[in-house]
PDB file of C-alpha atoms in Angstrom:
ATOM      1  CA  MET C   1     133.051 -87.673  65.333  1.00 37.00           C
ATOM      2  CA  PRO C   2     131.003 -90.493  66.819  1.00 41.00           C
ATOM      3  CA  GLU C   3     127.296 -89.792  66.621  1.00 49.00           C
ATOM      4  CA  GLY C   4     126.031 -87.489  69.351  1.00 54.00           C
ATOM      5  CA  ARG C   5     129.503 -86.583  70.600  1.00 55.00           C
ATOM      6  CA  GLU C   6     131.507 -83.430  70.318  1.00 55.00           C
ATOM      7  CA  ALA C   7     134.784 -82.249  71.779  1.00 59.00           C
ATOM      8  CA  LEU C   8     135.743 -78.862  73.106  1.00 59.00           C
ATOM      9  CA  ILE C   9     139.282 -77.669  72.900  1.00 54.00           C
ATOM     10  CA  GLY C  10     140.870 -74.918  74.882  1.00 57.00           C
ATOM     11  CA  LYS C  11     143.938 -74.241  76.981  1.00 55.00           C
ATOM     12  CA  SER C  12     143.677 -77.699  78.601  1.00 50.00           C
ATOM     13  CA  ALA C  13     143.095 -79.604  75.370  1.00 48.00           C
ATOM     14  CA  ASP C  14     145.912 -82.044  76.109  1.00 49.00           C
ATOM     15  CA  ASP C  15     144.164 -83.321  79.235  1.00 52.00           C
ATOM     16  CA  PHE C  16     142.024 -86.185  77.945  1.00 53.00           C
ATOM     17  CA  VAL C  17     141.460 -87.526  81.459  1.00 56.00           C
ATOM     18  CA  ASN C  18     138.681 -84.989  82.001  1.00 58.00           C
ATOM     19  CA  GLY C  19     136.182 -86.225  79.440  1.00 65.00           C
ATOM     20  CA  TYR C  20     132.466 -85.668  79.924  1.00 73.00           C
ATOM     21  CA  LYS C  21     129.447 -86.949  78.036  1.00 75.00           C
ATOM     22  CA  SER C  22     127.510 -83.682  78.246  1.00 81.00           C
ATOM     23  CA  ALA C  23     127.892 -80.007  79.030  1.00 85.00           C
ATOM     24  CA  ALA C  24     125.816 -80.491  82.193  1.00 87.00           C
ATOM     25  CA  GLN C  25     128.164 -83.256  83.391  1.00 85.00           C
ATOM     26  CA  PHE C  26     131.140 -80.989  82.712  1.00 86.00           C
ATOM     27  CA  LEU C  27     129.672 -78.178  84.835  1.00 88.00           C
ATOM     28  CA  LYS C  28     128.746 -80.652  87.560  1.00 89.00           C
ATOM     29  CA  GLY C  29     132.283 -82.056  87.512  1.00 86.00           C
ATOM     30  CA  ARG C  30     133.825 -78.592  87.780  1.00 88.00           C
ATOM     31  CA  LEU C  31     131.430 -77.697  90.610  1.00 91.00           C
ATOM     32  CA  ASN C  32     132.285 -80.949  92.404  1.00 91.00           C
ATOM     33  CA  HIS C  33     135.974 -80.062  92.018  1.00 89.00           C
ATOM     34  CA  TYR C  34     135.256 -76.972  94.126  1.00 92.00           C
ATOM     35  CA  ASN C  35     133.137 -78.912  96.653  1.00 95.00           C
ATOM     36  CA  GLY C  36     129.969 -77.151  95.491  1.00 93.00           C
ATOM     37  CA  ASP C  37     131.420 -73.635  95.799  1.00 90.00           C
ATOM     38  CA  LEU C  38     129.688 -71.760  92.982  1.00 87.00           C
ATOM     39  CA  ASN C  39     131.832 -68.675  93.620  1.00 86.00           C
ATOM     40  CA  LYS C  40     135.016 -70.618  92.856  1.00 88.00           C
ATOM     41  CA  LEU C  41     133.501 -72.052  89.674  1.00 89.00           C
ATOM     42  CA  ALA C  42     132.437 -68.557  88.599  1.00 89.00           C
ATOM     43  CA  ASP C  43     135.962 -67.299  89.274  1.00 87.00           C
ATOM     44  CA  GLU C  44     137.377 -70.114  87.136  1.00 87.00           C
ATOM     45  CA  MET C  45     135.056 -69.036  84.325  1.00 87.00           C
ATOM     46  CA  ASP C  46     136.364 -65.433  84.553  1.00 83.00           C
ATOM     47  CA  TYR C  47     133.389 -63.979  86.409  1.00 83.00           C
ATOM     48  CA  ASN C  48     135.614 -62.347  88.999  1.00 72.00           C
ATOM     49  CA  ASP C  49     135.609 -58.707  87.902  1.00 65.00           C
ATOM     50  CA  VAL C  50     132.060 -57.440  87.512  1.00 59.00           C
ATOM     51  CA  SER C  51     130.054 -58.654  90.474  1.00 64.00           C
ATOM     52  CA  PRO C  52     131.512 -59.836  93.789  1.00 67.00           C
ATOM     53  CA  ASN C  53     128.455 -62.028  94.433  1.00 70.00           C
ATOM     54  CA  HIS C  54     128.610 -63.492  90.896  1.00 79.00           C
ATOM     55  CA  PHE C  55     125.073 -62.518  90.009  1.00 82.00           C
ATOM     56  CA  ASP C  56     126.463 -61.865  86.505  1.00 85.00           C
ATOM     57  CA  PHE C  57     127.368 -65.576  86.295  1.00 86.00           C
ATOM     58  CA  ILE C  58     123.838 -66.639  87.242  1.00 86.00           C
ATOM     59  CA  LEU C  59     122.320 -64.111  84.822  1.00 89.00           C
ATOM     60  CA  ASP C  60     124.482 -65.353  81.929  1.00 89.00           C
ATOM     61  CA  LEU C  61     123.699 -68.965  82.784  1.00 88.00           C
ATOM     62  CA  SER C  62     119.978 -68.225  82.642  1.00 91.00           C
ATOM     63  CA  ASN C  63     120.352 -66.210  79.418  1.00 92.00           C
ATOM     64  CA  TYR C  64     121.951 -69.179  77.644  1.00 92.00           C
ATOM     65  CA  GLY C  65     118.925 -71.296  78.561  1.00 87.00           C
ATOM     66  CA  ASP C  66     119.376 -74.906  77.516  1.00 87.00           C
ATOM     67  CA  ASP C  67     122.514 -74.227  75.457  1.00 91.00           C
ATOM     68  CA  LEU C  68     125.043 -75.131  78.148  1.00 90.00           C
ATOM     69  CA  LEU C  69     127.612 -76.105  75.535  1.00 89.00           C
ATOM     70  CA  LYS C  70     127.592 -72.567  74.097  1.00 91.00           C
ATOM     71  CA  PHE C  71     127.817 -71.152  77.633  1.00 93.00           C
ATOM     72  CA  ILE C  72     130.915 -73.282  78.271  1.00 90.00           C
ATOM     73  CA  GLU C  73     132.446 -72.380  74.899  1.00 88.00           C
ATOM     74  CA  ASP C  74     132.049 -68.670  75.598  1.00 90.00           C
ATOM     75  CA  SER C  75     133.064 -68.806  79.273  1.00 88.00           C
ATOM     76  CA  TYR C  76     136.206 -70.858  78.712  1.00 86.00           C
ATOM     77  CA  ASN C  77     137.036 -69.282  75.358  1.00 84.00           C
ATOM     78  CA  CYS C  78     137.116 -72.667  73.640  1.00 81.00           C
ATOM     79  CA  GLN C  79     135.516 -74.148  70.567  1.00 78.00           C
ATOM     80  CA  LYS C  80     134.143 -77.414  69.244  1.00 76.00           C
ATOM     81  CA  LEU C  81     136.652 -79.694  67.590  1.00 73.00           C
ATOM     82  CA  THR C  82     134.659 -79.655  64.352  1.00 74.00           C
ATOM     83  CA  SER C  83     134.806 -75.852  64.309  1.00 77.00           C
ATOM     84  CA  TYR C  84     138.527 -75.884  65.049  1.00 75.00           C
ATOM     85  CA  LEU C  85     139.140 -78.296  62.164  1.00 77.00           C
ATOM     86  CA  GLY C  86     136.827 -76.324  59.840  1.00 79.00           C
ATOM     87  CA  MET C  87     134.487 -79.299  59.399  1.00 77.00           C
ATOM     88  CA  GLU C  88     130.777 -78.996  58.765  1.00 62.00           C
ATOM     89  CA  GLU C  89     128.600 -80.239  61.598  1.00 58.00           C
ATOM     90  CA  TYR C  90     125.956 -82.744  60.588  1.00 52.00           C
TER      91      TYR C  90
END
């Protein structure tokens, strides 16, 4: 992997058009896709069962702190490319 870059793979792994340089840019891009509707983003991330106002989404987001990449991995049930390939991360 190029230095400072990582890839996530999941159910949309074949869509290379949606590349982002950071986890924050990914979340911003997804939020922009929904015209700023946080409820729709939370639904996309499977936060549609527990709390109708998505407080569970906000709570999880705050619990992950600065580790947005881990939050995305867990929410979208995806993993880093290096993990998928069984490679050590350096």
